[in-house]
Short mmCIF file of C-alpha atoms in Angstrom, two decimals:
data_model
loop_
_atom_site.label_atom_id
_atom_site.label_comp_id
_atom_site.label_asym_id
_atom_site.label_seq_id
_atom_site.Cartn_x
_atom_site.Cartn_y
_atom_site.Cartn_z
CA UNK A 322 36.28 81.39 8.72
CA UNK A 323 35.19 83.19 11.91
CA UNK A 324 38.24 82.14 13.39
CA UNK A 325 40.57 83.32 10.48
CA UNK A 326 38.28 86.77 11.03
CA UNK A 327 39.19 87.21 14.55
CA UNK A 328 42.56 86.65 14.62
CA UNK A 329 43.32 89.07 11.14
CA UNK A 330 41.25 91.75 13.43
CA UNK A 331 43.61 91.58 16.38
CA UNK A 332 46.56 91.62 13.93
CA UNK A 333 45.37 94.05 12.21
CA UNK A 334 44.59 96.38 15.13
CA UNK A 335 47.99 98.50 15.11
CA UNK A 336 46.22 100.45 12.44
CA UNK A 337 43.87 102.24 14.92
CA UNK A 338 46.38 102.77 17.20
CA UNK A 339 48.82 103.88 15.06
CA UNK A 340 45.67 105.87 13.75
CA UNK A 341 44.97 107.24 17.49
CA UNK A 342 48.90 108.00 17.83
CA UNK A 343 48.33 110.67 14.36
CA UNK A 344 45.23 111.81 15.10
CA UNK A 345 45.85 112.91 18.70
CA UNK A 346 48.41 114.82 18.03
CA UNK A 347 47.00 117.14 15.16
CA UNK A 348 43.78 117.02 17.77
CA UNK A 349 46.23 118.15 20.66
CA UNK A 350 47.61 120.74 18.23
CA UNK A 351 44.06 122.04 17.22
CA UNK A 352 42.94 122.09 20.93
CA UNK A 353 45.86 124.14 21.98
CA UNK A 354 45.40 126.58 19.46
CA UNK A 355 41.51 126.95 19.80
CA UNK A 356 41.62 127.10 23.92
CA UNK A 357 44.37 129.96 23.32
CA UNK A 358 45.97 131.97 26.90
CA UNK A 359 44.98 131.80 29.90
CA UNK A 360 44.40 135.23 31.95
CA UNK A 361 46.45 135.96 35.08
CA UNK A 362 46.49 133.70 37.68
CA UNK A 363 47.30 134.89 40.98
CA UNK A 364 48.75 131.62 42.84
CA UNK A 365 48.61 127.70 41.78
CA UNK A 366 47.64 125.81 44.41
CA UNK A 367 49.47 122.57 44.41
CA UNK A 368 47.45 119.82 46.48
CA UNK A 369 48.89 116.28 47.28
CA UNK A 370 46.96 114.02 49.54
CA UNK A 371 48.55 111.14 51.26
CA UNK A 372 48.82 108.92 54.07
CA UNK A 373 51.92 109.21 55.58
CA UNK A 374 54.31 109.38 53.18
CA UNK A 375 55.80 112.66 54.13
CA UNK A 376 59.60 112.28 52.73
CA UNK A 377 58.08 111.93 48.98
CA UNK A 378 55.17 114.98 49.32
CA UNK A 379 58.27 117.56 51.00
CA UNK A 380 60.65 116.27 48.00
CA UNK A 381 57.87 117.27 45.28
CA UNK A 382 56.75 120.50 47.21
CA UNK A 383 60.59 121.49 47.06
CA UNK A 384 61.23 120.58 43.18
CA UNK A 385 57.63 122.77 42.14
CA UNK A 386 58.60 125.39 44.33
CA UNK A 387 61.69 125.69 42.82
CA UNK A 388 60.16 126.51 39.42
CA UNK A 389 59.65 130.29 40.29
CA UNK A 390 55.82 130.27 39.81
CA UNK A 391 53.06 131.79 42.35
CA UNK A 392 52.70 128.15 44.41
CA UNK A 393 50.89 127.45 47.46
CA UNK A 394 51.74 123.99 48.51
CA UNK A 395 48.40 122.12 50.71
CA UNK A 396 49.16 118.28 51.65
CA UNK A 397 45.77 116.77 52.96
CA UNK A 398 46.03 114.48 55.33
CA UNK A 399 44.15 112.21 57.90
CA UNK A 400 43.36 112.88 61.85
CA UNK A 401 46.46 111.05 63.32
CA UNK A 402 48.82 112.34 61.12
CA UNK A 403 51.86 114.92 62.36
CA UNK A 404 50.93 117.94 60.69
CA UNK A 405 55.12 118.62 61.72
CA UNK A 406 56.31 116.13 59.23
CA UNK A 407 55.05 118.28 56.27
CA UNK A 408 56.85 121.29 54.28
CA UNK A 409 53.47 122.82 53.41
CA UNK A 410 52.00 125.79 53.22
CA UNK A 411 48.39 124.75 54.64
CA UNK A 412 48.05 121.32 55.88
CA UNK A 413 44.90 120.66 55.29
CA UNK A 414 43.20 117.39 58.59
CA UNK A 415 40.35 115.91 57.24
CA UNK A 416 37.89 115.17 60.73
CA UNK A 417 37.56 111.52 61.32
CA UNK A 418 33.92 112.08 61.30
CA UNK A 419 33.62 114.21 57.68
CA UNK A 420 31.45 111.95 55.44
CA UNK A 421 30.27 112.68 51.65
CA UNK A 422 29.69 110.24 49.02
CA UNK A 423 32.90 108.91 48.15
CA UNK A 424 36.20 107.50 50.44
CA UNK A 425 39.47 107.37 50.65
CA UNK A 426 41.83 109.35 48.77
CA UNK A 427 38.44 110.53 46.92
CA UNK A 428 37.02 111.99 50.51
CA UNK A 429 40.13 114.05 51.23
CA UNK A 430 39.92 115.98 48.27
CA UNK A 431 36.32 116.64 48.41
CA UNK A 432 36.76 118.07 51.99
CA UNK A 433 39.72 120.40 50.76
CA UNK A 434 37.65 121.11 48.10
CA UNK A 435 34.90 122.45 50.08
CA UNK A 436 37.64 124.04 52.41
CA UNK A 437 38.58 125.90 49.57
CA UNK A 438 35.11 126.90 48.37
CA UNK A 439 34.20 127.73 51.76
CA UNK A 440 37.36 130.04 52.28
CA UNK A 441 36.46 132.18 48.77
CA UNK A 442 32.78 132.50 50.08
CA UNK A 443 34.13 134.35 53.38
CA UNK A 444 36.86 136.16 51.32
CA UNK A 445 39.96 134.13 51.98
CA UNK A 446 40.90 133.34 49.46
CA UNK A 447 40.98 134.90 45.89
CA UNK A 448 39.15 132.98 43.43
CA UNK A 449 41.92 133.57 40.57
CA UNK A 450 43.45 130.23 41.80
CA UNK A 451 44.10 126.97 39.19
CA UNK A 452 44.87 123.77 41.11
CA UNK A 453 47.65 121.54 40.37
CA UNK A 454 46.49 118.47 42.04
CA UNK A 455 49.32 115.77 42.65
CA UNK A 456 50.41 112.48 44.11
CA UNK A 457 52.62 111.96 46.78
CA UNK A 458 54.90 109.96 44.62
CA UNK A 459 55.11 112.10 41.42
CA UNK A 460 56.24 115.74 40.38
CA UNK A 461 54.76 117.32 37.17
CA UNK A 462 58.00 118.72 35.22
CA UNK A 463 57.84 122.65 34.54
CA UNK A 464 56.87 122.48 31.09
CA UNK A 465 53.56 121.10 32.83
CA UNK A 466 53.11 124.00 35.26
CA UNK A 467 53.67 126.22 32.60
CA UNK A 468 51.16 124.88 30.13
CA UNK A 469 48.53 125.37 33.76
CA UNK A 470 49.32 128.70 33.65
CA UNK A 471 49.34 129.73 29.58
CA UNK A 472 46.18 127.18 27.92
CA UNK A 473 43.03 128.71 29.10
CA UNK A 474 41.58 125.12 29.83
CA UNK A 475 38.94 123.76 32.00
CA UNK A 476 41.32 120.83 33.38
CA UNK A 477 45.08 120.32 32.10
CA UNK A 478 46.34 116.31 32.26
CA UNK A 479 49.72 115.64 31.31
CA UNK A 480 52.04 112.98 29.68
CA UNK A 481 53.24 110.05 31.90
CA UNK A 482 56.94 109.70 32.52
CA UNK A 483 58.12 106.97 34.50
CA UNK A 484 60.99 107.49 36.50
CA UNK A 485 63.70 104.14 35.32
CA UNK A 486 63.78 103.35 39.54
CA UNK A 487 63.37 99.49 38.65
CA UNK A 488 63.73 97.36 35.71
CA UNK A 489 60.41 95.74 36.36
CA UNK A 490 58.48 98.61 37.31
CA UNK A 491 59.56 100.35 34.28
CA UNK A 492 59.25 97.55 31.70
CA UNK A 493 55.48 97.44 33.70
CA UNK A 494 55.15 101.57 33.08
CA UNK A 495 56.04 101.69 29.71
CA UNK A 496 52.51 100.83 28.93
CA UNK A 497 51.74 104.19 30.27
CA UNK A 498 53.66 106.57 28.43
CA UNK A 499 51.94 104.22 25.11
CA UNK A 500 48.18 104.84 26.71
CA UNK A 501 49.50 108.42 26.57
CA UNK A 502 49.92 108.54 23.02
CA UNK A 503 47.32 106.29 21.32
CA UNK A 504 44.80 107.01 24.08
CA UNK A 505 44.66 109.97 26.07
CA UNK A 506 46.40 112.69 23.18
CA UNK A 507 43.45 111.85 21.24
CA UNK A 508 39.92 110.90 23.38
CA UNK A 509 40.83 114.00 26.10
CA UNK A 510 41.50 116.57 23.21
CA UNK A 511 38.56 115.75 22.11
CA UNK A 512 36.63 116.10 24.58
CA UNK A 513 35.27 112.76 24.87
CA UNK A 514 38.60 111.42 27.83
CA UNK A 515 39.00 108.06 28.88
CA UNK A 516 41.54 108.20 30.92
CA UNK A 517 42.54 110.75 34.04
CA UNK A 518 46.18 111.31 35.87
CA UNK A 519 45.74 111.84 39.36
CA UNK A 520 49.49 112.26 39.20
CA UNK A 521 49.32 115.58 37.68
CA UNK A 522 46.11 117.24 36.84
CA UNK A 523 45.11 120.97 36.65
CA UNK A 524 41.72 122.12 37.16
CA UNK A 525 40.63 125.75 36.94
CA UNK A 526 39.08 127.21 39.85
CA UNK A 527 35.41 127.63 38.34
CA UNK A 528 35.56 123.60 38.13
CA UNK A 529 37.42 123.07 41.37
CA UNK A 530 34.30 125.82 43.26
CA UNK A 531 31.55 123.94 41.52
CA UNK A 532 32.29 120.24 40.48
CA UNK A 533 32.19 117.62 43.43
CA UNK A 534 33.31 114.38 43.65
CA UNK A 535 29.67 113.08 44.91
CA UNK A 536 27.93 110.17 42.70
CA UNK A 537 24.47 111.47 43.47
CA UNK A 538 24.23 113.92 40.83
CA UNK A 539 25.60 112.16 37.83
CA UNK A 540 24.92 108.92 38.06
CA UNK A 541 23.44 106.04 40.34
CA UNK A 542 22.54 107.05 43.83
CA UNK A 543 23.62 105.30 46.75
CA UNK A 544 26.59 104.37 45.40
CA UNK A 545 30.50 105.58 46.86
CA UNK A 546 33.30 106.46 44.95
CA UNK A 547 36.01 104.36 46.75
CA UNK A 548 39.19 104.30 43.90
CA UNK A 549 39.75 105.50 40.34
CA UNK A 550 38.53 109.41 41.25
CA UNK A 551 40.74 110.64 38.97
CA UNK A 552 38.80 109.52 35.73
CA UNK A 553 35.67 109.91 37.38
CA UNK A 554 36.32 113.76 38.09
CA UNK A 555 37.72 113.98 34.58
CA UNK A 556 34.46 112.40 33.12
CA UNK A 557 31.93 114.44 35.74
CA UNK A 558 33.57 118.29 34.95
CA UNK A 559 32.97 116.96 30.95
CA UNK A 560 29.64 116.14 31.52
CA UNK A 561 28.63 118.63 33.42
CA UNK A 562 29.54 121.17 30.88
CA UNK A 563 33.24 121.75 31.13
CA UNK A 564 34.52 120.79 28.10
CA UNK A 565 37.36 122.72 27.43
CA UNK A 566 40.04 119.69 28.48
CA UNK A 567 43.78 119.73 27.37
CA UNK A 568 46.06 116.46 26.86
CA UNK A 569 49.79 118.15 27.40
CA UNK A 570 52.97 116.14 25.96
CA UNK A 571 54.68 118.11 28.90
CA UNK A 572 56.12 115.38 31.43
CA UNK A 573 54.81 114.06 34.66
CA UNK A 574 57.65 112.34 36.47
CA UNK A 575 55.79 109.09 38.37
CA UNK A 576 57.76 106.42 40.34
CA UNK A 577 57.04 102.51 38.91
CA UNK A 578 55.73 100.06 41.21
CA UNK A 579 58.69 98.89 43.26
CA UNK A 580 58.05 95.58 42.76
CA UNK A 581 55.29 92.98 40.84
CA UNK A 582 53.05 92.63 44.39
CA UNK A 583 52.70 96.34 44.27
CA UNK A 584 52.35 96.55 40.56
CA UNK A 585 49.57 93.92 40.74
CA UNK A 586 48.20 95.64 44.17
CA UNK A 587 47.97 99.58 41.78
CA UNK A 588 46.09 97.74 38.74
CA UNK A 589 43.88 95.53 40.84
CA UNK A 590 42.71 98.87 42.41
CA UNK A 591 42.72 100.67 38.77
CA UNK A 592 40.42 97.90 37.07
CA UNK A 593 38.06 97.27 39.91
CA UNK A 594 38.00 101.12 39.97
CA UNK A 595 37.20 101.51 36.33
CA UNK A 596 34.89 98.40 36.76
CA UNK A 597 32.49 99.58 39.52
CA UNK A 598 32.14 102.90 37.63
CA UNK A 599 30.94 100.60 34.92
CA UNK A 600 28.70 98.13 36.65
CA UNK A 601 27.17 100.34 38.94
CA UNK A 602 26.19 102.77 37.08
CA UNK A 603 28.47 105.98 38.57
CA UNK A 604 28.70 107.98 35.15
CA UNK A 605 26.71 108.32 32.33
CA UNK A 606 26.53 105.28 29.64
CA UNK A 607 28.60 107.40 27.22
CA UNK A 608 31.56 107.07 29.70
CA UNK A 609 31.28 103.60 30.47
CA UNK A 610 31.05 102.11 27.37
CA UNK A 611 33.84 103.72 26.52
CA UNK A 612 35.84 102.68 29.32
CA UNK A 613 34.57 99.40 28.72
CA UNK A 614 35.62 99.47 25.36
CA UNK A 615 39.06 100.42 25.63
CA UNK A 616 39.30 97.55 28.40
CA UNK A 617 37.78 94.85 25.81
CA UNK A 618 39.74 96.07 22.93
CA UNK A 619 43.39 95.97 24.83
CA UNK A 620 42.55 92.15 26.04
CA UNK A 621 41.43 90.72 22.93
CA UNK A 622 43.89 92.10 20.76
CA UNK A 623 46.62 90.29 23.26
CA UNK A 624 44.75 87.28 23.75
CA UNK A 625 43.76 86.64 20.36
CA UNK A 626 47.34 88.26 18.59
CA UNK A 627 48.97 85.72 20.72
CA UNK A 628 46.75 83.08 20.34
CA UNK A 629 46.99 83.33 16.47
CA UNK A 630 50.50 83.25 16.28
CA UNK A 631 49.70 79.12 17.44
CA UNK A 632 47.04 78.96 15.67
CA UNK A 633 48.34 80.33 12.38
CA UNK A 634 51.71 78.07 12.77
CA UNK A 635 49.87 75.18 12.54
CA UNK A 636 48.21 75.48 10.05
CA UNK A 637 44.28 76.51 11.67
CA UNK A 638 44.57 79.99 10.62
CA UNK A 639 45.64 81.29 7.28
CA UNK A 640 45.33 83.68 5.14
CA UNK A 641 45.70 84.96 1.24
CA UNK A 642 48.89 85.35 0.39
CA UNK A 643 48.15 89.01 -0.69
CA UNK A 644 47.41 89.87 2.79
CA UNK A 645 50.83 88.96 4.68
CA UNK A 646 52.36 92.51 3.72
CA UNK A 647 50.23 94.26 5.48
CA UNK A 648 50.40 92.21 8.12
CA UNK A 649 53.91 92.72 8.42
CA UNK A 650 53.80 96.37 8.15
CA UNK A 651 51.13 96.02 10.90
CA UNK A 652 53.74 95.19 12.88
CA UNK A 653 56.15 97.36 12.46
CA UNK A 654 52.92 99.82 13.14
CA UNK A 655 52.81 98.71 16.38
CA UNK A 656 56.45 98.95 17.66
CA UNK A 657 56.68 102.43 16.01
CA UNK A 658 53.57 103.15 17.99
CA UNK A 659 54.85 102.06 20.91
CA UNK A 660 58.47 103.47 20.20
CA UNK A 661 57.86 106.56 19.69
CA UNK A 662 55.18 107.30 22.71
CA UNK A 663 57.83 105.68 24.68
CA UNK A 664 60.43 107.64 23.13
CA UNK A 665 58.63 110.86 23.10
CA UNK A 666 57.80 110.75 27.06
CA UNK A 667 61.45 109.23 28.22
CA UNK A 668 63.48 109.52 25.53
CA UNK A 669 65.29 108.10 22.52
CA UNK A 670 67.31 105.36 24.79
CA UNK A 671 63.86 104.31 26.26
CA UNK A 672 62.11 104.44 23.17
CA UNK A 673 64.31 101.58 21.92
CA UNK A 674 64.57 99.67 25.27
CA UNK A 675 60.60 99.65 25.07
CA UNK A 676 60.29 99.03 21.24
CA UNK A 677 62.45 95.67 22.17
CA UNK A 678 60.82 94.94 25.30
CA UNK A 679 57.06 95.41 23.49
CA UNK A 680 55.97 92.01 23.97
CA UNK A 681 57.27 91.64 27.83
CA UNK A 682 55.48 94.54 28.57
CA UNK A 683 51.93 93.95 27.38
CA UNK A 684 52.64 90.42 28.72
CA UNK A 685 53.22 91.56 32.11
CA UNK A 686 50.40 94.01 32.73
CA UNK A 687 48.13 91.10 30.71
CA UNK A 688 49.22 89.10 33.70
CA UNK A 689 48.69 91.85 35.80
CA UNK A 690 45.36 92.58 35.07
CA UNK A 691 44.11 89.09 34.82
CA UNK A 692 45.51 88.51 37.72
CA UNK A 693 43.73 91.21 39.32
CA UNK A 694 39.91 90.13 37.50
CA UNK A 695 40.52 87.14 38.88
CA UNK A 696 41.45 88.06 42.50
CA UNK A 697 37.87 90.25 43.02
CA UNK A 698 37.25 93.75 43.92
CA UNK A 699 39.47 95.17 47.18
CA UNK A 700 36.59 97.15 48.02
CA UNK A 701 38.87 99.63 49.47
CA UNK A 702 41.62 101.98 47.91
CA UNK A 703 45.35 100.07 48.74
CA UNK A 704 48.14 102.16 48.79
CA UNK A 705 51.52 101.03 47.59
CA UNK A 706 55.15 101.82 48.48
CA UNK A 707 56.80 104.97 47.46
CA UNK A 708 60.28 106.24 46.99
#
């Protein structure tokens, strides 16, 4: 009986999502109508950090530039580093010896942010700035930088778009563009987010002045912020008051893992990332257990869907006939889910591809992310290969 119980609750779980996939939308739709239009901005500034990867930063400076919009391009980048190799307006050193409360990728953009605060307080710069902060492997789309200039929002995230570079890497990515949908359309927009896109994210300049990325005054002390800074920022400017956050369905063009070691390399440092805000206590409980939550509910509903489908063929697990309808129409649920956040972010073609490929891609980033639970915490932020 408890057996029969957990296994109809994992098959029946398209329902939420499919739910989530609805709901987020007329949420997104209410939220962009409520936040209304931005005032005048006088200049985005678009921010990548990286470590060396100069060729991918100077191709996504060029593409943003070539919009038409007010941008200042910064790339932040580590003592050692050729300040030459970049196409940036201000490249922005971070001193060997800077320390804060967090490191890594999370350390260079809390020194530029305090570069930046320190440059409005002597009159440098104008505070009528938004930030566009970016990776060095992905370019928001100008629908995006539009929407950062027009919705009068505290912090603008976007819609992932993976770029088809590799078949793996993109049957791995789809997963993203479905998190999109049935996850971050509907938890950011309203106000309670999950997940953040350090990929593409726009904060407004009264966040970016005010809002650090330091552990000390939102959750447990003594702790560093080594990976996932992303959500954590997200989660901090909400809590601290900033609630007016925007899921866009404008595109943010990433590039895929090139291959599974660097696939498994990016989630090992995502769920350790997610995991030590979690067990250590670096946001507030509401945020963790919701993080949490959205971690158990994606690996039961695989392990137990999958293990049913055993179970239920031999005969351990059944059900009333009355109830096999809906199970079916659960499942065509979940690969409309699926196709059409796919779809929506990549296209029609994709949206099939992904439909079809459903079960290879939850199976691989299950893999994936056991894989990585298994391995143990990097305790430092790896970097992957970009192109």
């Amino acid at each position: 009986m408890v057996l029969d119980a957990l296994v109809l609750a994992a098959w029946v779980s398209p329902i939420y999502y499919f739910s989530s996939l609805v709901g987020g939308e007329i949420a997104r739709r209410i939220r962009r109508k409520r936040l209304g239009r931005r005032g005048k901005v006088e200049k985005i500034i678009f921010q990548i950090p990286t470590v060396g990867n100069a060729e991918t930063t100077n191709r996504a400076f060029r593409v943003v530039k070539s919009y038409g919009f007010p941008v200042e391009t910064w790339v932040v980048i580590e003592e050692g580093d050729d300040p030459s190799r970049y196409e940036a307006d201000r490249v922005v050193v971070v001193p060997r010896d800077f320390q804060c409360e967090c490191l890594y990728k999370a350390r260079a953009l809390e020194y530029a942010r305090r570069l930046r605060k320190d440059m409005v307080e002597r009159g440098e710069l104008s505070p009528n700035y938004v930030l566009l902060q970016g990776d060095d492997d992905s370019i928001p789309s100008r629908e995006f930088v539009e929407e950062c200039l027009s919705v009068d929002a505290d912090i603008v995230i976007g819609t992932i778009t993976p770029r088809p570079v590799t078949v793996l890497g993109t049957l791995i990515d789809y997963e993203r563009s479905v998190a999109c949908g049935t996850q971050c359309n509907l938890f950011t927009n309203i106000s309670s987010p999950i997940w953040g896109h350090g990929e593409a994210m726009c904060i407004s300049s009264r966040i970016d002045l005010s809002v650090s990325y330091d552990v000390s005054d939102i959750g447990r002390r003594g702790q560093k912020l080594i990976s996932s800074e992303d959500l954590f920022y997200l989660h901090k400017a909400v809590h601290k008051g900033f609630k007016r956050v925007y899921n866009s369905t404008a595109k943010v063009y990433i590039t895929p893992p090139l291959s599974f070691r660097d696939a498994f390399k990016q989630r090992r440092r995502w769920m350790w990332g997610h995991l030590r805000i979690v067990l250590y206590g670096l946001l507030p409980l509401s945020s963790r257990l919701r993080i949490l939550a959205v971690w158990i509910l994606g690996l039961y509903t695989y392990t137990v869907s999958t293990l049913g489908i055993f179970l239920h063929h031999f005969g351990i697990v059944k059900f009333p006939d009355y109830l096999y309808p809906l199970l079916w129409a659960t499942l065509i649920m979940w690969l409309l889910v699926r196709g059409v956040s796919i779809g929506r972010a990549m296209g029609w073609k994709h949206g099939v591809l992904g439909t079809v490929a459903s079960y290879i891609t939850v199976t691989l980033n299950f893999i994936l992310h056991v894989a990585a639970l298994l391995k143990g915490d990097p305790k430092k932020f790896e970097v992957i290969k970009k192109a």
